[in-house]
Structures are given as C-alpha cells and as structure tokens.
CSV table of N, CA, C and O in Angstrom, one decimal:
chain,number,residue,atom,x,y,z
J,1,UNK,N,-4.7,-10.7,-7.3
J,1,UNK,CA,-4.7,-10.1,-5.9
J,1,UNK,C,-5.2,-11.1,-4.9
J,1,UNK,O,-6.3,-11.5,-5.1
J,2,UNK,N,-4.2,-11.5,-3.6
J,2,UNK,CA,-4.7,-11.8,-2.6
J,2,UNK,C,-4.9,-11.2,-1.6
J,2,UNK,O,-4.4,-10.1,-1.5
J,3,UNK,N,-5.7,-11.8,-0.3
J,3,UNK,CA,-6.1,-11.0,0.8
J,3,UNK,C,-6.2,-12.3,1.8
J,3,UNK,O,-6.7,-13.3,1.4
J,4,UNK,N,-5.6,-12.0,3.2
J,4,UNK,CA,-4.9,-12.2,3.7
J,4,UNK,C,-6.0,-12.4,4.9
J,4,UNK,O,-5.4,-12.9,5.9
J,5,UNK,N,-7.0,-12.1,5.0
J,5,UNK,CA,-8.2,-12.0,6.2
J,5,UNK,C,-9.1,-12.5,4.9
J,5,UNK,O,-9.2,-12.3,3.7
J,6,UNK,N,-10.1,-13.5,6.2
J,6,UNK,CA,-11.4,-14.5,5.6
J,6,UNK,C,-12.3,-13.6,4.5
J,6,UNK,O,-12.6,-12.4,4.5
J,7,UNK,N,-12.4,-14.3,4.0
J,7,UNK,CA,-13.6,-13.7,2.8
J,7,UNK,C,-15.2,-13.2,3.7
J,7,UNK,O,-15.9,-14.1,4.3
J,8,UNK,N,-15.4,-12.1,3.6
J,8,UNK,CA,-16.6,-11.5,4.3
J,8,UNK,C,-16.3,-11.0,5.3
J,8,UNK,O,-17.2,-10.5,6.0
J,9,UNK,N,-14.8,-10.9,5.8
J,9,UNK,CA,-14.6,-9.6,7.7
J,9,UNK,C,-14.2,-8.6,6.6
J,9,UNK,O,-13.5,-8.7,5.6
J,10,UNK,N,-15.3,-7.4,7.4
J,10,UNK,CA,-15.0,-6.4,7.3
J,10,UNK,C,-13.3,-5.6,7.8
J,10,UNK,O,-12.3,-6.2,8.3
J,11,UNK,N,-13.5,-4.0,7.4
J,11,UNK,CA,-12.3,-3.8,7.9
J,11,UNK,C,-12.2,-2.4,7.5
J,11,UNK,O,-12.9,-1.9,6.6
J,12,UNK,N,-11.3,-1.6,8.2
J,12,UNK,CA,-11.5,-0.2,8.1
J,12,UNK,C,-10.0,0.5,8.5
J,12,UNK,O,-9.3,0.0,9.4
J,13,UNK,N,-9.6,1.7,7.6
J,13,UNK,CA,-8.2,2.3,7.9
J,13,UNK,C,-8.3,3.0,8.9
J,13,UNK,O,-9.3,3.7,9.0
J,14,UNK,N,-7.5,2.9,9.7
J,14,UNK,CA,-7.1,3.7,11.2
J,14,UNK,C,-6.5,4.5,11.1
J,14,UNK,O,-6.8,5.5,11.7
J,15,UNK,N,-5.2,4.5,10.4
J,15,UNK,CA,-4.5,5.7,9.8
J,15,UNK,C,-3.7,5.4,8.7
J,15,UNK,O,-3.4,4.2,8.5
J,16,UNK,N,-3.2,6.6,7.6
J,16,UNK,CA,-3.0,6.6,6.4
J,16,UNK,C,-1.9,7.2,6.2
J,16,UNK,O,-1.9,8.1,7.0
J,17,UNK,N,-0.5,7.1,5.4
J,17,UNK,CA,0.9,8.0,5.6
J,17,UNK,C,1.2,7.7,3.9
J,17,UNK,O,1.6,6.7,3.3
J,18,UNK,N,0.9,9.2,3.4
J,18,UNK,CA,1.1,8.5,1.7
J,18,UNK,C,2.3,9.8,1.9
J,18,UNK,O,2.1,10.8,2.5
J,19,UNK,N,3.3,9.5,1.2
J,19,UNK,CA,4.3,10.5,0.8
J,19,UNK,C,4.4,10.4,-0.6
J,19,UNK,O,4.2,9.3,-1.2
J,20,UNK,N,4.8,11.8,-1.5
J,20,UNK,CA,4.7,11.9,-2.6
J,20,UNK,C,5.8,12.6,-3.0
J,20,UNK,O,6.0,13.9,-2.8
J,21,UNK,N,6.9,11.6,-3.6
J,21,UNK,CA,8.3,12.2,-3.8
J,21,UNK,C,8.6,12.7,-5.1
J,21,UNK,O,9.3,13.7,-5.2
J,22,UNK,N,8.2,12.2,-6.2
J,22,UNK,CA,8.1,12.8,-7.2
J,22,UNK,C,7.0,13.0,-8.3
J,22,UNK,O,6.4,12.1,-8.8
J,23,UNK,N,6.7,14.3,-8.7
J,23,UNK,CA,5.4,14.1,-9.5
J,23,UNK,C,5.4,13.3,-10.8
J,23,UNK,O,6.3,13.2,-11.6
J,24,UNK,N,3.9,12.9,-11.0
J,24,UNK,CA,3.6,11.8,-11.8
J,24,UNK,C,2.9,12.7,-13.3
J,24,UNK,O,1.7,12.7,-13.4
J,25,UNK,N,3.7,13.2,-14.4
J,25,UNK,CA,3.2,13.7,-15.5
J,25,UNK,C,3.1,13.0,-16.7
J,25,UNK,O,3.5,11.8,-16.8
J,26,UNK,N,2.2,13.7,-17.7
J,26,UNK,CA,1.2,12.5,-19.0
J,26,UNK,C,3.0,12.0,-19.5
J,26,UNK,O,2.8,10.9,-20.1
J,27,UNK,N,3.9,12.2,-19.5
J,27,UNK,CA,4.8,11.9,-20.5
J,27,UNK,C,5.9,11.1,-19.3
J,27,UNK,O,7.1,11.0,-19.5
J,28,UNK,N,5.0,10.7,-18.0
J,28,UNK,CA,6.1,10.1,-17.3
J,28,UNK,C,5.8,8.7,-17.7
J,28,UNK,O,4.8,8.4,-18.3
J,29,UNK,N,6.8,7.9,-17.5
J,29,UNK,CA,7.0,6.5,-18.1
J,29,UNK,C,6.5,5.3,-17.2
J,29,UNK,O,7.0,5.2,-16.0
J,30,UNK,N,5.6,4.5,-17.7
J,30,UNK,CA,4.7,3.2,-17.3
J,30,UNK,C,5.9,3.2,-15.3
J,30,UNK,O,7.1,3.2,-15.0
J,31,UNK,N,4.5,3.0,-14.2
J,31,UNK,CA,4.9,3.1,-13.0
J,31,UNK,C,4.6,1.9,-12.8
J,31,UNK,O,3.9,1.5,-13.7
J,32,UNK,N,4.9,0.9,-11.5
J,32,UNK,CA,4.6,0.1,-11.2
J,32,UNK,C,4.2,0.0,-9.5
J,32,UNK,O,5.2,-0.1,-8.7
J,33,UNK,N,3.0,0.0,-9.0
J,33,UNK,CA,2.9,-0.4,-7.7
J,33,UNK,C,3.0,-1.4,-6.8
J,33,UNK,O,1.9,-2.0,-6.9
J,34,UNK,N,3.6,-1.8,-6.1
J,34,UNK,CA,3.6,-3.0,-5.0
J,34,UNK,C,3.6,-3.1,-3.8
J,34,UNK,O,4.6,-2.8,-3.1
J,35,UNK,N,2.1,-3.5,-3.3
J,35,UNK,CA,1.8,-3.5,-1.8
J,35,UNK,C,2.4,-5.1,-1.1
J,35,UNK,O,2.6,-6.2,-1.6
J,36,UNK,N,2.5,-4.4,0.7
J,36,UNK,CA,2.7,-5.6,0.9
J,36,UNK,C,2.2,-5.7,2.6
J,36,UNK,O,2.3,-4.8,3.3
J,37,UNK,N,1.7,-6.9,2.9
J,37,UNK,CA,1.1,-6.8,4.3
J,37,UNK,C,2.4,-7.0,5.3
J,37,UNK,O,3.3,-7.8,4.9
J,38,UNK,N,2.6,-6.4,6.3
J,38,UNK,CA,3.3,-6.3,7.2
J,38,UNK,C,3.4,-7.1,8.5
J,38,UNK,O,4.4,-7.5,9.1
J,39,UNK,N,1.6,-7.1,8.7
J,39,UNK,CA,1.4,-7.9,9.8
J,39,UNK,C,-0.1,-7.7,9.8
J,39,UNK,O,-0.8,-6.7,9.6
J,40,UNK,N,-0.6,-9.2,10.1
J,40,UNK,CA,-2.0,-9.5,10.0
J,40,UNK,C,-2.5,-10.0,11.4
J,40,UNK,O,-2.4,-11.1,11.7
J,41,UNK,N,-3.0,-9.2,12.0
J,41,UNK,CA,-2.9,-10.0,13.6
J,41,UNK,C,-5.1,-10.3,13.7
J,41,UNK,O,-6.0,-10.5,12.9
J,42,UNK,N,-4.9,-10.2,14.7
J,42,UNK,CA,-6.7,-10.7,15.1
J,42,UNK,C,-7.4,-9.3,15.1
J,42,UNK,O,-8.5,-9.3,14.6
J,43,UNK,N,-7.1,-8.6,15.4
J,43,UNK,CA,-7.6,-7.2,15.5
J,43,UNK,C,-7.1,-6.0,14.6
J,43,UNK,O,-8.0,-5.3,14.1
J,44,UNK,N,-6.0,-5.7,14.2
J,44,UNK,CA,-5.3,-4.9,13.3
J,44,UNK,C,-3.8,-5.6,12.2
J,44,UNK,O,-3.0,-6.5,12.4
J,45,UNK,N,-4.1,-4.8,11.4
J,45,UNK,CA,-3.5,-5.0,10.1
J,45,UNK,C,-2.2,-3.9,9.6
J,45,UNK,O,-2.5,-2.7,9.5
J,46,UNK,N,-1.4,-4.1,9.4
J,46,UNK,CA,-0.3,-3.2,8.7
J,46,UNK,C,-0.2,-3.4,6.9
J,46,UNK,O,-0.8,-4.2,6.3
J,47,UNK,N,0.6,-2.5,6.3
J,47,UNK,CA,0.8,-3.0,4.9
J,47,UNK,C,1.9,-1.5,4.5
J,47,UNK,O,1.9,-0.5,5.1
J,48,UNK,N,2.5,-1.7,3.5
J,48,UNK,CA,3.0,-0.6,2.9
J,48,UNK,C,3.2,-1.1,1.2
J,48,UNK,O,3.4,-2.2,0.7
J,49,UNK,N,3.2,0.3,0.8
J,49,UNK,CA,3.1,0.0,-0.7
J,49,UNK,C,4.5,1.4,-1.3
J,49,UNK,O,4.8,2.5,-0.7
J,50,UNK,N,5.2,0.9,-2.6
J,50,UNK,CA,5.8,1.9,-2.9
J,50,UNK,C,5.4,2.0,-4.7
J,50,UNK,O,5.1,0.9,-5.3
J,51,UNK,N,5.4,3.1,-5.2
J,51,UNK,CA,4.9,3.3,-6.3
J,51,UNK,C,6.4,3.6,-7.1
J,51,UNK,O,7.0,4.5,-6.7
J,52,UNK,N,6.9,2.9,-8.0
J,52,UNK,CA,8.4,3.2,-8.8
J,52,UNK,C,8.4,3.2,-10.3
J,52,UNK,O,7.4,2.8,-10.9
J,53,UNK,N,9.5,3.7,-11.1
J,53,UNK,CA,9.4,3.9,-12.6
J,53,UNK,C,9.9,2.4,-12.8
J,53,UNK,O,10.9,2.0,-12.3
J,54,UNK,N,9.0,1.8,-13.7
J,54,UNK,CA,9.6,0.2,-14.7
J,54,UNK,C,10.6,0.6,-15.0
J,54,UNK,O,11.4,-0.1,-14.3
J,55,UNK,N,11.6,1.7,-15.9
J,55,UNK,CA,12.4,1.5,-16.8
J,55,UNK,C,13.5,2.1,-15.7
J,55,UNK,O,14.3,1.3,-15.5
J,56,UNK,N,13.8,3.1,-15.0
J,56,UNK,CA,14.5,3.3,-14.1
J,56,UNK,C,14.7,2.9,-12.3
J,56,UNK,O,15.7,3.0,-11.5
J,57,UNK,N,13.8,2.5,-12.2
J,57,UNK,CA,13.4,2.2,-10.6
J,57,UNK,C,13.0,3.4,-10.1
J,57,UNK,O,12.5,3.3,-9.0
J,58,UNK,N,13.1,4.3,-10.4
J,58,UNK,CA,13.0,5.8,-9.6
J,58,UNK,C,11.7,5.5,-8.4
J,58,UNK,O,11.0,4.5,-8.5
J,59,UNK,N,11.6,6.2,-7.7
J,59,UNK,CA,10.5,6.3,-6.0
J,59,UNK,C,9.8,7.5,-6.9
J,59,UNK,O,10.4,8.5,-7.2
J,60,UNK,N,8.5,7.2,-7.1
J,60,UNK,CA,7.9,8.3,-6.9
J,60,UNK,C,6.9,8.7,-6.0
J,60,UNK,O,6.7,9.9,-5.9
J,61,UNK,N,6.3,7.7,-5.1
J,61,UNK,CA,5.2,7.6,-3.8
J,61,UNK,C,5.6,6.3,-3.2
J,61,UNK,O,6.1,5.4,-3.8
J,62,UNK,N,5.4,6.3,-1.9
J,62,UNK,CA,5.5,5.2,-0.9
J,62,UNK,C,4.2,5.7,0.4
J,62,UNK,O,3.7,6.8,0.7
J,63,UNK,N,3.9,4.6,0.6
J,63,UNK,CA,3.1,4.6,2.1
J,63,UNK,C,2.5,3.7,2.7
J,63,UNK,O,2.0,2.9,1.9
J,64,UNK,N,2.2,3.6,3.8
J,64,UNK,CA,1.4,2.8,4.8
J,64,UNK,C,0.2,3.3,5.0
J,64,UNK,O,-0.2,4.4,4.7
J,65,UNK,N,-0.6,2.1,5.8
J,65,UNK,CA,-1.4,2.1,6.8
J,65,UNK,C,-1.6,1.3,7.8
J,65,UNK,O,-0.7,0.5,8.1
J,66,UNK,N,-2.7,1.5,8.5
J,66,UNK,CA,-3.0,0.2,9.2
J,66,UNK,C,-4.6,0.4,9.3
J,66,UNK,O,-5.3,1.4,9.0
J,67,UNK,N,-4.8,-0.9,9.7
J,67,UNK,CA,-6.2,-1.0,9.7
J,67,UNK,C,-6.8,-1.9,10.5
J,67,UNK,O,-6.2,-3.0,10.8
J,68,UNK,N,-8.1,-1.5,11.0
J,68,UNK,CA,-9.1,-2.4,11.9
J,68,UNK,C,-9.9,-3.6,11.4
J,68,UNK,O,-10.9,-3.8,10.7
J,69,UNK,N,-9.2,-4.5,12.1
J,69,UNK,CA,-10.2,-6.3,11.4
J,69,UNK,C,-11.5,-6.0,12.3
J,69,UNK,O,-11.7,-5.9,13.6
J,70,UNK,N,-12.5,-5.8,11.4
J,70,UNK,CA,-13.7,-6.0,11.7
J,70,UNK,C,-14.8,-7.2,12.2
J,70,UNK,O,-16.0,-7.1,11.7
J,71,UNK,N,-14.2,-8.2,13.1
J,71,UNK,CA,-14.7,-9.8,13.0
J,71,UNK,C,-15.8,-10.1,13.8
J,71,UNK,O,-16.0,-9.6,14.9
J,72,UNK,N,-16.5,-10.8,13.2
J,72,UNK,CA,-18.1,-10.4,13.8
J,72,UNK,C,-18.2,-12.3,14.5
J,72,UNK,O,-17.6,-13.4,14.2
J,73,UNK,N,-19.0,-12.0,15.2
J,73,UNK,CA,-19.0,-13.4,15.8
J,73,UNK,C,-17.8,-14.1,16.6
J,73,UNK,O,-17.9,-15.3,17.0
C-alpha cells in the first residue's frame, strides 16, 4: 500500500458515499477490493474504491470520499 500525502500530515473524511449492491454471504466467493485516489490537491483529497467477485467480476460495493489534508506548518 501507497499513500500519496507526506508521511506524518494528518487528514480527516469530509464525506463518505458507500453503496451496497449485493450482499456479501459465508459461502460468497473470495472478493477483491481496489482503491484509487482521484485527486490529491494541497487542502483536499478524492478516492473511490469498488469491491468485485475474483471469479466472476460481479459489483458487490463501490464508493467514495473525500477528505481534508491536515498540513501543519
């Protein structure tokens, strides 16, 4: 895992949008998640992530946020 803002700024979610398209049961098959940043600016952050089945691609959650660069100094 990389991160995309200096090691030691702080940072905080501003708002959160998780949608949940299909439910996730003990006998559902290995999921795979992949986030990705959208936009990294000086003050705020984007990213969206979608959660999918390995063996079929199926969507079962997707969502964003964004978030506040906390830069001190």
């Amino acid at each position: 895992m990389t991160t995309l803002i200096p090691a030691g700024t702080g940072y905080t979610t501003v708002q959160l949008g998780v949608h949940m398209v299909r439910p996730v049961l003990a006998d559902t098959p290995t999921l795979r998640c992949e986030g990705t940043a959208l936009h990294v600016g000086r003050t705020t952050a984007t990213a969206e992530a979608r959660i999918t089945g390995t063996r079929d691609g199926k969507l079962y959650a997707h969502g964003t946020t964004t978030c506040a660069i906390l830069r001190t100094g």
